[in-house]
PDB file of C-alpha atoms in Angstrom:
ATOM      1  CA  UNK D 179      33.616  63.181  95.756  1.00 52.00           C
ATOM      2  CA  UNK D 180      36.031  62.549  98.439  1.00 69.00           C
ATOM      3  CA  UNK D 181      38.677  64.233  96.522  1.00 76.00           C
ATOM      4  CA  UNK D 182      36.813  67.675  96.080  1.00 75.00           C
ATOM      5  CA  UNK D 183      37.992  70.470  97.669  1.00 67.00           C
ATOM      6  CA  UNK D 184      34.958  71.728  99.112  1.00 68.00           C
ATOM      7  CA  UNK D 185      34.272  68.038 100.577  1.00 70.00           C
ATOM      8  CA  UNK D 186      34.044  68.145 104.574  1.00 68.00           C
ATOM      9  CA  UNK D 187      33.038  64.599 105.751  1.00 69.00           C
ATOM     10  CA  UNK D 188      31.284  63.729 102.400  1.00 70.00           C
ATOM     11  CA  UNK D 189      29.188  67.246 102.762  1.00 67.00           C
ATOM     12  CA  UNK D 190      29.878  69.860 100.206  1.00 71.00           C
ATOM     13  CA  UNK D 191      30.694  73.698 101.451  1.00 71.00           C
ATOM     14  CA  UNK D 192      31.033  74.934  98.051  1.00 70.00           C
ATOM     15  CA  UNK D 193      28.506  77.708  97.972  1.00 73.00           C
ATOM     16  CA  UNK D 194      27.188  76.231  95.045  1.00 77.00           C
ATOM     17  CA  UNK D 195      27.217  73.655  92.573  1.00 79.00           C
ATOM     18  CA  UNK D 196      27.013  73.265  89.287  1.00 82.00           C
ATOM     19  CA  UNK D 197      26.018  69.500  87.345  1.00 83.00           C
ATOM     20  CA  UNK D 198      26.797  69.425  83.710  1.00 87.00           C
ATOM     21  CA  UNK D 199      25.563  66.652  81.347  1.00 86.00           C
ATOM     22  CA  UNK D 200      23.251  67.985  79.445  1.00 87.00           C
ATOM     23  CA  UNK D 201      21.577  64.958  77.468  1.00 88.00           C
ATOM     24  CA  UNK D 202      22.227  62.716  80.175  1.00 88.00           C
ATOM     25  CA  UNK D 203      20.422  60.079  80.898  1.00 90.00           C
ATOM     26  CA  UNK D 204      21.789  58.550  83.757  1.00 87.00           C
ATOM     27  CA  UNK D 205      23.785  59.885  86.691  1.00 84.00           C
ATOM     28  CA  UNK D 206      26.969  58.343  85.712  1.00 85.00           C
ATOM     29  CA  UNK D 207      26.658  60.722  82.766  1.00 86.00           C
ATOM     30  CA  UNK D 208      26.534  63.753  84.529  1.00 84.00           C
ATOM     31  CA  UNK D 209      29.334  65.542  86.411  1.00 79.00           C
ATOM     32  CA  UNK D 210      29.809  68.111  89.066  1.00 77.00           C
ATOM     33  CA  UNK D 211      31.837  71.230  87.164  1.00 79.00           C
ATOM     34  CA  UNK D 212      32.525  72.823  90.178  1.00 77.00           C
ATOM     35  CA  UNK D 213      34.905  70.192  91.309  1.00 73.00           C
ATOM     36  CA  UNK D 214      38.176  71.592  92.679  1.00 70.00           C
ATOM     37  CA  UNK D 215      40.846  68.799  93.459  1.00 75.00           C
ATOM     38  CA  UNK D 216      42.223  69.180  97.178  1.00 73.00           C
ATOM     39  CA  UNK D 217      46.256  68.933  95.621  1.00 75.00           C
ATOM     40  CA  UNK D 218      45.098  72.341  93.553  1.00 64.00           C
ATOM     41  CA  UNK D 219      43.171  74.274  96.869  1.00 56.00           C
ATOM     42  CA  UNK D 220      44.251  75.792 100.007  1.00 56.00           C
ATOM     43  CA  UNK D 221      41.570  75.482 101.569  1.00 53.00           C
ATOM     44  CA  UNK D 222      42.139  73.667 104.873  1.00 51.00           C
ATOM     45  CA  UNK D 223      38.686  74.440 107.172  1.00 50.00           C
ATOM     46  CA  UNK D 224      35.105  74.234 106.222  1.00 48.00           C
ATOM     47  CA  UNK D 225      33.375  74.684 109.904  1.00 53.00           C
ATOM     48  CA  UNK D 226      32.803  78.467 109.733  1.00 57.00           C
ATOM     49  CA  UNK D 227      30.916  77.878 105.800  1.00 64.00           C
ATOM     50  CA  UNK D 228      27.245  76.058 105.629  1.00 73.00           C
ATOM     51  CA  UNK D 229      26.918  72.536 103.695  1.00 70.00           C
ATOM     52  CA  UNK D 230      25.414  73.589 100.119  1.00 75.00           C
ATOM     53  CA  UNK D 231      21.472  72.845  99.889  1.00 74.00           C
ATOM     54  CA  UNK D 232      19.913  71.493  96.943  1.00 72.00           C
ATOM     55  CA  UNK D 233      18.286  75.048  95.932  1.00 78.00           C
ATOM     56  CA  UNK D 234      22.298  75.851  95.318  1.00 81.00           C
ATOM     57  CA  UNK D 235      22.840  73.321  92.514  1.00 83.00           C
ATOM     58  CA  UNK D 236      22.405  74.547  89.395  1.00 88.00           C
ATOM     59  CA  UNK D 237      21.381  71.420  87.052  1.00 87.00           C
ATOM     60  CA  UNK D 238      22.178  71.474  83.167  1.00 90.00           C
ATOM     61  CA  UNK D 239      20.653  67.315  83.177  1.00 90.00           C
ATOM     62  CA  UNK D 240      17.666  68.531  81.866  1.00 90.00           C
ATOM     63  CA  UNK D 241      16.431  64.831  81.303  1.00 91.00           C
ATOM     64  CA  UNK D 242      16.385  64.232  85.645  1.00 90.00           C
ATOM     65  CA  UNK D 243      13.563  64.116  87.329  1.00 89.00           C
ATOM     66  CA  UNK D 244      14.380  67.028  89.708  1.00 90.00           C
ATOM     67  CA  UNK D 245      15.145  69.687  87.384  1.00 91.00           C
ATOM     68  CA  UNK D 246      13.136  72.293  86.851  1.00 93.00           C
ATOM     69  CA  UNK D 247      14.407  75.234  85.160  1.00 94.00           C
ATOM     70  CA  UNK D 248      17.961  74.071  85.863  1.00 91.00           C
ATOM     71  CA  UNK D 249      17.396  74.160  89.079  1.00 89.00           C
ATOM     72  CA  UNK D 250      17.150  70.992  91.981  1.00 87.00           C
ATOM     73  CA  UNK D 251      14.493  70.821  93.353  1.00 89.00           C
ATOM     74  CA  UNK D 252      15.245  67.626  95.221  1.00 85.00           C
ATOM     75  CA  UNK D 253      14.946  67.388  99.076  1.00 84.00           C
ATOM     76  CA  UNK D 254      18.276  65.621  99.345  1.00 78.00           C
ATOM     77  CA  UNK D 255      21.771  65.138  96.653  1.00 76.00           C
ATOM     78  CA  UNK D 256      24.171  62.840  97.389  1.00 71.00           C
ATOM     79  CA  UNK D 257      27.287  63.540  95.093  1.00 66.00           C
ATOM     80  CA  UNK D 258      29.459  60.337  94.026  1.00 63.00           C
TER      81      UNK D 258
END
């Protein structure tokens, strides 16, 4: 998301990320619930923070493929 907060050159620095959508079924159902517009943040550098790794989204789309537990276990995300 472009507009995110913790977006730095379409990587995310958020620490961690959480996906909501339950009974989703498709991607376009789900949504990232630890978006944070960049009007509402102050946050104006990422570089000294790491990009957020798959192991630090925590999934509630128990219908994808990469969920186990409610936790990614995909070897790449790409957030829209």
């Amino acid at each position: 998301m472009c507009n995110c907060g913790h977006n730095n050159s379409g990587l995310s620095y958020a620490g961690g990320i959480n996906v909501d959508g339950h009974n989703a079924n498709t991607t376009s159902s789900t949504y990232c619930s630890s978006f944070i517009s960049q009007d509402s943040t102050s946050f104006t550098n990422c570089s000294n923070f790491t990009c957020t790794k798959p192991e630090q989204i925590k999934c509630d789309a128990v219908n994808c493929t990469y969920n186990e537990d409610k936790n990614c276990v995909a070897d790449s995300v790409q957030i829209n």
